[in-house]
Amino acid sequence: MVFGCKNRNHKKIQFYGTSQVQVFLNIEEEAHKYIHKDASASISSDGLIGNKIIVITGGTPKFPFVEDGDRLRVNTTLSTDDIMKTFQVNNKNLVDVTSDFKILAKSLVEGKGTAGALLTDEQIASDFKAIVVNLKIQQHLQIRWLQNWINSQKH
């Protein structure tokens, strides 16, 4: 069970240093029976870009229900701001990779470099095919020679 606690449910907020906060919540009496002592809290958004809310995950029935003054474990989660920052970094990286690939593809099409020459120069392609054919012939001859040698060792 998950509960969202809107602003009207907190009774006090205390700040510690630059990055810690303690929130004291008013939990409705009816909700107490769903929140166990092993429950956890996290900060989330009300929708994709909505207001910040505190989400309480109810915990497990093997633990007793929360009481006044209990503290909940806090789960750290990625915020939508963090996710958007990650998307922006990934988007920049994708633009960089795409730009690099565009340059590489242009060089290949223009026949630049060894790979470009292999792809665009008819003579190099023909020579490369001849090399492959010669290698296959040499392999076949080597196998035949080895078989003849093995047979000669048997006699």
Coordinates of N, CA and C in Angstrom, one line a residue:
M1 N 0.8 -1.2 0.0 CA 0.0 0.0 0.0 C 0.9 1.2 0.0
V2 N 0.6 2.2 -0.8 CA 1.4 3.4 -0.9 C 0.5 4.6 -0.6
F3 N 1.0 5.6 0.2 CA 0.2 6.7 0.6 C 1.0 8.0 0.2
G4 N 0.3 9.0 -0.4 CA 0.9 10.2 -0.7 C 0.4 11.2 0.4
C5 N 1.4 12.0 0.9 CA 1.0 12.9 2.0 C 1.2 14.3 1.4
K6 N 0.1 15.0 1.2 CA 0.1 16.3 0.6 C 0.6 17.3 1.7
N7 N 0.8 18.6 1.3 CA 1.4 19.6 2.2 C 0.5 19.7 3.5
R8 N -0.8 19.6 3.4 CA -1.6 19.8 4.5 C -1.4 18.7 5.6
N9 N -0.7 17.7 5.3 CA -0.5 16.6 6.3 C 0.8 16.8 7.1
H10 N 1.7 17.7 6.8 CA 2.9 17.9 7.6 C 2.6 18.9 8.6
K11 N 3.2 18.7 9.8 CA 3.0 19.7 10.8 C 4.2 20.5 11.1
K12 N 5.4 20.0 10.7 CA 6.6 20.7 11.0 C 7.7 20.2 10.1
I13 N 8.6 21.1 9.6 CA 9.7 20.8 8.8 C 11.0 21.4 9.4
Q14 N 12.0 20.6 9.7 CA 13.3 21.1 10.2 C 14.4 20.8 9.2
F15 N 15.2 21.8 9.0 CA 16.4 21.6 8.0 C 17.6 21.5 8.8
Y16 N 18.5 20.6 8.4 CA 19.8 20.3 9.0 C 20.9 20.5 7.9
G17 N 21.8 21.4 8.1 CA 22.9 21.6 7.2 C 22.3 22.1 5.8
T18 N 22.9 21.6 4.8 CA 22.5 22.0 3.4 C 21.7 20.9 2.7
S19 N 21.7 19.7 3.2 CA 21.0 18.6 2.5 C 20.1 17.7 3.3
Q20 N 19.9 18.0 4.5 CA 19.0 17.1 5.3 C 17.8 17.9 5.8
V21 N 16.7 17.1 5.9 CA 15.4 17.7 6.3 C 14.7 16.6 7.1
Q22 N 14.0 17.1 8.2 CA 13.2 16.2 9.0 C 11.8 16.7 8.9
V23 N 10.9 15.9 8.5 CA 9.5 16.2 8.3 C 8.6 15.5 9.3
F24 N 7.8 16.2 10.1 CA 6.9 15.6 11.0 C 5.5 15.6 10.4
L25 N 4.9 14.4 10.3 CA 3.7 14.3 9.6 C 2.5 14.0 10.5
N26 N 1.4 14.5 10.1 CA 0.1 14.1 10.7 C -0.5 13.0 9.9
I27 N -0.5 11.8 10.4 CA -1.1 10.7 9.7 C -2.5 10.5 10.2
E28 N -3.5 10.5 9.3 CA -4.9 10.3 9.7 C -5.0 9.0 10.4
E29 N -5.9 9.0 11.4 CA -6.1 7.8 12.2 C -6.4 6.6 11.4
E30 N -7.2 6.7 10.3 CA -7.7 5.6 9.5 C -6.5 5.0 8.7
A31 N -5.4 5.8 8.4 CA -4.3 5.4 7.7 C -3.3 4.6 8.6
H32 N -3.3 4.8 9.9 CA -2.4 4.1 10.8 C -2.4 2.6 10.6
K33 N -3.6 2.0 10.3 CA -3.7 0.5 10.2 C -3.0 0.0 8.9
Y34 N -2.5 0.9 8.1 CA -1.9 0.4 6.9 C -0.4 0.7 6.9
I35 N 0.1 1.4 7.9 CA 1.5 1.8 8.0 C 2.2 1.1 9.1
H36 N 3.1 0.2 8.8 CA 3.8 -0.6 9.8 C 5.2 0.0 10.1
K37 N 5.8 -0.4 11.2 CA 7.0 0.2 11.7 C 8.2 0.0 10.7
D38 N 8.1 -0.9 9.8 CA 9.2 -1.1 8.8 C 8.8 -0.4 7.5
A39 N 7.8 0.5 7.5 CA 7.4 1.3 6.3 C 8.6 2.2 6.0
S40 N 8.6 2.7 4.8 CA 9.6 3.7 4.3 C 8.9 4.9 3.6
A41 N 9.7 5.9 3.5 CA 9.2 7.2 2.9 C 10.2 7.6 1.8
S42 N 9.6 8.2 0.8 CA 10.5 8.8 -0.3 C 9.8 10.0 -0.8
I43 N 10.6 10.8 -1.5 CA 10.0 12.0 -2.1 C 9.8 11.7 -3.6
S44 N 8.6 12.1 -4.0 CA 8.3 11.8 -5.4 C 7.5 13.0 -6.0
S45 N 7.1 12.9 -7.2 CA 6.3 14.0 -7.8 C 4.9 13.5 -8.0
D46 N 4.0 14.5 -7.9 CA 2.5 14.2 -8.1 C 2.3 14.3 -9.6
G47 N 2.6 13.2 -10.3 CA 2.5 13.2 -11.8 C 4.0 13.5 -12.3
L48 N 4.1 13.6 -13.6 CA 5.4 13.7 -14.3 C 6.2 14.9 -13.8
I49 N 5.5 16.0 -13.8 CA 6.2 17.3 -13.4 C 5.4 18.0 -12.3
G50 N 4.7 17.3 -11.5 CA 3.8 17.9 -10.5 C 4.6 18.3 -9.3
N51 N 3.8 18.6 -8.2 CA 4.3 19.0 -7.0 C 5.0 17.9 -6.3
K52 N 6.0 18.2 -5.4 CA 6.7 17.1 -4.6 C 5.7 16.6 -3.6
I53 N 5.7 15.3 -3.4 CA 4.9 14.6 -2.3 C 5.8 13.6 -1.6
I54 N 5.4 13.3 -0.4 CA 6.0 12.2 0.4 C 5.2 11.0 0.2
V55 N 5.9 9.9 -0.3 CA 5.2 8.7 -0.5 C 5.6 7.7 0.6
I56 N 4.6 7.1 1.3 CA 4.9 6.2 2.3 C 4.5 4.8 1.8
T57 N 5.5 3.9 1.8 CA 5.3 2.5 1.5 C 4.9 1.8 2.8
G58 N 3.8 1.1 2.9 CA 3.2 0.7 4.1 C 4.0 -0.3 5.0
G59 N 4.9 -1.0 4.4 CA 5.7 -2.0 5.2 C 5.0 -3.4 5.2
T60 N 5.4 -4.3 6.1 CA 4.9 -5.6 6.1 C 4.1 -5.9 7.4
P61 N 3.1 -6.8 7.3 CA 2.2 -7.1 8.4 C 2.9 -7.7 9.6
K62 N 4.2 -8.3 9.4 CA 4.8 -8.9 10.6 C 5.3 -7.8 11.6
F63 N 5.3 -6.6 11.2 CA 5.7 -5.5 12.1 C 4.5 -4.8 12.7
P64 N 4.6 -4.3 13.9 CA 3.4 -3.5 14.4 C 3.2 -2.2 13.7
F65 N 2.0 -1.6 13.9 CA 1.7 -0.4 13.3 C 2.5 0.8 13.9
V66 N 2.7 1.9 13.1 CA 3.4 3.0 13.6 C 2.6 3.7 14.7
E67 N 3.4 4.4 15.5 CA 2.8 5.1 16.7 C 3.3 6.5 16.6
D68 N 2.7 7.4 17.4 CA 3.2 8.8 17.4 C 4.7 8.8 17.8
G69 N 5.5 9.6 17.1 CA 6.9 9.7 17.4 C 7.8 8.8 16.6
D70 N 7.2 7.8 16.0 CA 8.1 6.8 15.2 C 8.7 7.5 14.0
R71 N 9.9 7.0 13.6 CA 10.6 7.5 12.5 C 10.5 6.4 11.4
L72 N 10.4 6.9 10.2 CA 10.4 6.0 9.0 C 11.7 6.0 8.3
R73 N 12.1 4.9 7.8 CA 13.3 4.7 6.9 C 13.0 5.6 5.6
V74 N 14.1 6.2 5.1 CA 13.9 7.0 3.9 C 14.6 6.3 2.7
N75 N 13.9 6.2 1.6 CA 14.4 5.7 0.4 C 14.8 6.8 -0.5
T76 N 16.0 6.8 -1.0 CA 16.4 7.8 -2.0 C 16.1 7.3 -3.3
T77 N 15.4 8.2 -4.1 CA 15.0 7.9 -5.5 C 15.5 9.0 -6.4
L78 N 15.5 8.6 -7.7 CA 15.8 9.7 -8.7 C 14.6 10.6 -8.8
S79 N 14.8 11.8 -8.8 CA 13.7 12.8 -9.0 C 13.6 13.0 -10.5
T80 N 12.4 13.6 -10.9 CA 12.2 13.9 -12.3 C 13.3 14.9 -12.8
D81 N 13.8 15.8 -11.9 CA 14.9 16.7 -12.3 C 16.1 15.9 -12.6
D82 N 16.5 14.9 -11.8 CA 17.6 14.0 -12.1 C 17.5 13.3 -13.4
I83 N 16.3 12.8 -13.6 CA 16.0 12.0 -14.9 C 16.2 12.9 -16.1
M84 N 15.6 14.2 -16.0 CA 15.7 15.1 -17.1 C 17.2 15.5 -17.3
K85 N 18.0 15.7 -16.3 CA 19.4 16.0 -16.5 C 20.1 14.8 -17.2
T86 N 19.8 13.6 -16.8 CA 20.4 12.4 -17.4 C 19.9 12.4 -18.9
F87 N 18.7 12.7 -19.2 CA 18.2 12.7 -20.6 C 19.0 13.7 -21.4
Q88 N 19.2 14.9 -20.8 CA 20.0 16.0 -21.5 C 21.4 15.5 -21.8
V89 N 22.1 14.9 -20.8 CA 23.4 14.4 -21.1 C 23.4 13.3 -22.2
N90 N 22.5 12.4 -22.1 CA 22.4 11.3 -23.1 C 22.1 11.9 -24.4
N91 N 21.2 12.9 -24.5 CA 20.9 13.5 -25.8 C 22.1 14.2 -26.4
K92 N 22.9 14.9 -25.6 CA 24.2 15.5 -26.1 C 25.1 14.4 -26.6
N93 N 25.3 13.3 -25.8 CA 26.1 12.2 -26.3 C 25.6 11.6 -27.6
L94 N 24.3 11.4 -27.7 CA 23.8 10.9 -28.9 C 24.0 11.8 -30.1
V95 N 23.9 13.1 -29.9 CA 24.2 14.1 -31.0 C 25.7 14.0 -31.4
D96 N 26.6 13.9 -30.4 CA 28.0 13.7 -30.7 C 28.3 12.5 -31.5
V97 N 27.7 11.3 -31.0 CA 27.9 10.1 -31.7 C 27.4 10.1 -33.2
T98 N 26.2 10.7 -33.3 CA 25.6 10.9 -34.6 C 26.5 11.7 -35.5
S99 N 27.0 12.8 -35.0 CA 27.9 13.7 -35.8 C 29.1 12.9 -36.2
D100 N 29.7 12.2 -35.3 CA 30.9 11.4 -35.6 C 30.6 10.4 -36.7
F101 N 29.5 9.7 -36.5 CA 29.1 8.7 -37.5 C 28.9 9.3 -38.9
K102 N 28.3 10.5 -38.9 CA 28.1 11.2 -40.2 C 29.4 11.5 -40.9
I103 N 30.4 11.9 -40.1 CA 31.7 12.2 -40.7 C 32.4 10.9 -41.2
L104 N 32.3 9.9 -40.4 CA 32.9 8.6 -40.8 C 32.2 8.0 -42.0
A105 N 30.9 8.1 -42.1 CA 30.2 7.6 -43.3 C 30.5 8.4 -44.5
K106 N 30.7 9.7 -44.3 CA 31.0 10.6 -45.5 C 32.4 10.2 -46.0
S107 N 33.3 9.9 -45.1 CA 34.7 9.5 -45.5 C 34.7 8.2 -46.2
L108 N 33.9 7.3 -45.7 CA 33.8 6.0 -46.4 C 33.3 6.1 -47.8
V109 N 32.2 6.9 -47.9 CA 31.6 7.1 -49.3 C 32.6 7.7 -50.2
E110 N 33.4 8.7 -49.7 CA 34.3 9.4 -50.5 C 35.6 8.6 -50.8
G111 N 35.7 7.3 -50.2 CA 36.8 6.5 -50.5 C 38.0 6.8 -49.7
K112 N 37.9 7.6 -48.6 CA 39.0 8.0 -47.8 C 39.4 6.8 -46.8
G113 N 40.7 6.7 -46.6 CA 41.2 5.7 -45.7 C 41.1 4.3 -46.3
T114 N 41.7 3.3 -45.6 CA 41.7 2.0 -46.1 C 40.3 1.4 -46.3
A115 N 39.5 1.6 -45.3 CA 38.1 1.0 -45.4 C 37.4 1.7 -46.5
G116 N 37.5 3.0 -46.7 CA 36.8 3.7 -47.8 C 37.3 3.2 -49.1
A117 N 38.6 3.0 -49.2 CA 39.2 2.5 -50.5 C 38.7 1.1 -50.8
L118 N 38.6 0.3 -49.8 CA 38.1 -1.1 -50.0 C 36.6 -1.0 -50.5
L119 N 35.9 -0.1 -50.0 CA 34.5 0.0 -50.4 C 34.2 0.7 -51.7
T120 N 35.1 1.5 -52.2 CA 34.9 2.3 -53.4 C 35.8 2.1 -54.6
D121 N 37.0 1.5 -54.3 CA 37.9 1.3 -55.4 C 37.7 -0.1 -56.0
E122 N 37.3 -0.2 -57.3 CA 37.0 -1.4 -57.9 C 38.2 -2.3 -58.0
Q123 N 39.4 -1.8 -58.3 CA 40.6 -2.6 -58.4 C 41.0 -3.2 -57.1
I124 N 40.9 -2.4 -56.0 CA 41.2 -3.0 -54.7 C 40.2 -4.1 -54.3
A125 N 39.0 -3.8 -54.6 CA 38.0 -4.9 -54.3 C 38.3 -6.1 -55.1
S126 N 38.6 -6.0 -56.3 CA 38.9 -7.1 -57.2 C 40.2 -7.9 -56.7
D127 N 41.2 -7.1 -56.3 CA 42.4 -7.7 -55.7 C 42.1 -8.4 -54.4
F128 N 41.3 -7.9 -53.6 CA 41.0 -8.5 -52.3 C 40.2 -9.8 -52.6
K129 N 39.3 -9.8 -53.5 CA 38.6 -11.1 -53.9 C 39.6 -12.1 -54.4
A130 N 40.6 -11.7 -55.2 CA 41.6 -12.6 -55.7 C 42.4 -13.2 -54.5
I131 N 42.8 -12.4 -53.6 CA 43.5 -12.8 -52.4 C 42.7 -13.9 -51.7
V132 N 41.5 -13.7 -51.5 CA 40.6 -14.6 -50.8 C 40.6 -16.0 -51.5
V133 N 40.4 -15.9 -52.8 CA 40.4 -17.1 -53.7 C 41.7 -17.9 -53.5
N134 N 42.8 -17.1 -53.6 CA 44.1 -17.8 -53.5 C 44.3 -18.4 -52.1
L135 N 43.9 -17.8 -51.1 CA 43.9 -18.3 -49.7 C 43.2 -19.6 -49.7
K136 N 42.0 -19.7 -50.3 CA 41.2 -20.9 -50.2 C 41.9 -22.0 -51.0
I137 N 42.5 -21.7 -52.2 CA 43.2 -22.7 -52.9 C 44.4 -23.2 -52.1
Q138 N 45.1 -22.3 -51.5 CA 46.3 -22.7 -50.7 C 45.9 -23.6 -49.5
Q139 N 44.8 -23.3 -48.9 CA 44.2 -24.1 -47.8 C 43.9 -25.5 -48.3
H140 N 43.3 -25.6 -49.4 CA 42.9 -26.9 -50.0 C 44.2 -27.7 -50.3
L141 N 45.2 -27.0 -50.9 CA 46.4 -27.7 -51.2 C 47.1 -28.2 -50.0
Q142 N 47.1 -27.4 -48.9 CA 47.7 -27.7 -47.6 C 47.0 -29.0 -47.0
I143 N 45.7 -29.0 -47.1 CA 45.0 -30.1 -46.5 C 45.3 -31.4 -47.3
R144 N 45.3 -31.3 -48.7 CA 45.6 -32.4 -49.5 C 47.0 -32.9 -49.2
W145 N 48.0 -32.0 -49.1 CA 49.4 -32.4 -48.8 C 49.5 -33.1 -47.4
L146 N 48.8 -32.6 -46.4 CA 48.8 -33.1 -45.1 C 48.1 -34.5 -45.1
Q147 N 47.0 -34.7 -45.8 CA 46.4 -36.0 -45.9 C 47.4 -37.0 -46.6
N148 N 48.0 -36.6 -47.7 CA 49.0 -37.5 -48.3 C 50.1 -37.9 -47.4
W149 N 50.6 -36.9 -46.6 CA 51.7 -37.2 -45.7 C 51.3 -38.2 -44.6
I150 N 50.1 -38.0 -44.1 CA 49.5 -38.9 -43.0 C 49.4 -40.3 -43.6
N151 N 48.9 -40.4 -44.8 CA 48.8 -41.7 -45.5 C 50.1 -42.4 -45.7
S152 N 51.1 -41.6 -46.0 CA 52.5 -42.2 -46.3 C 53.1 -42.6 -45.0
Q153 N 52.7 -42.1 -43.9 CA 53.3 -42.5 -42.6 C 52.7 -43.8 -42.1
K154 N 51.5 -44.2 -42.6 CA 50.9 -45.4 -42.2 C 51.5 -46.6 -42.9
H155 N 52.2 -46.5 -44.0 CA 52.8 -47.6 -44.8 C 54.2 -47.8 -44.4

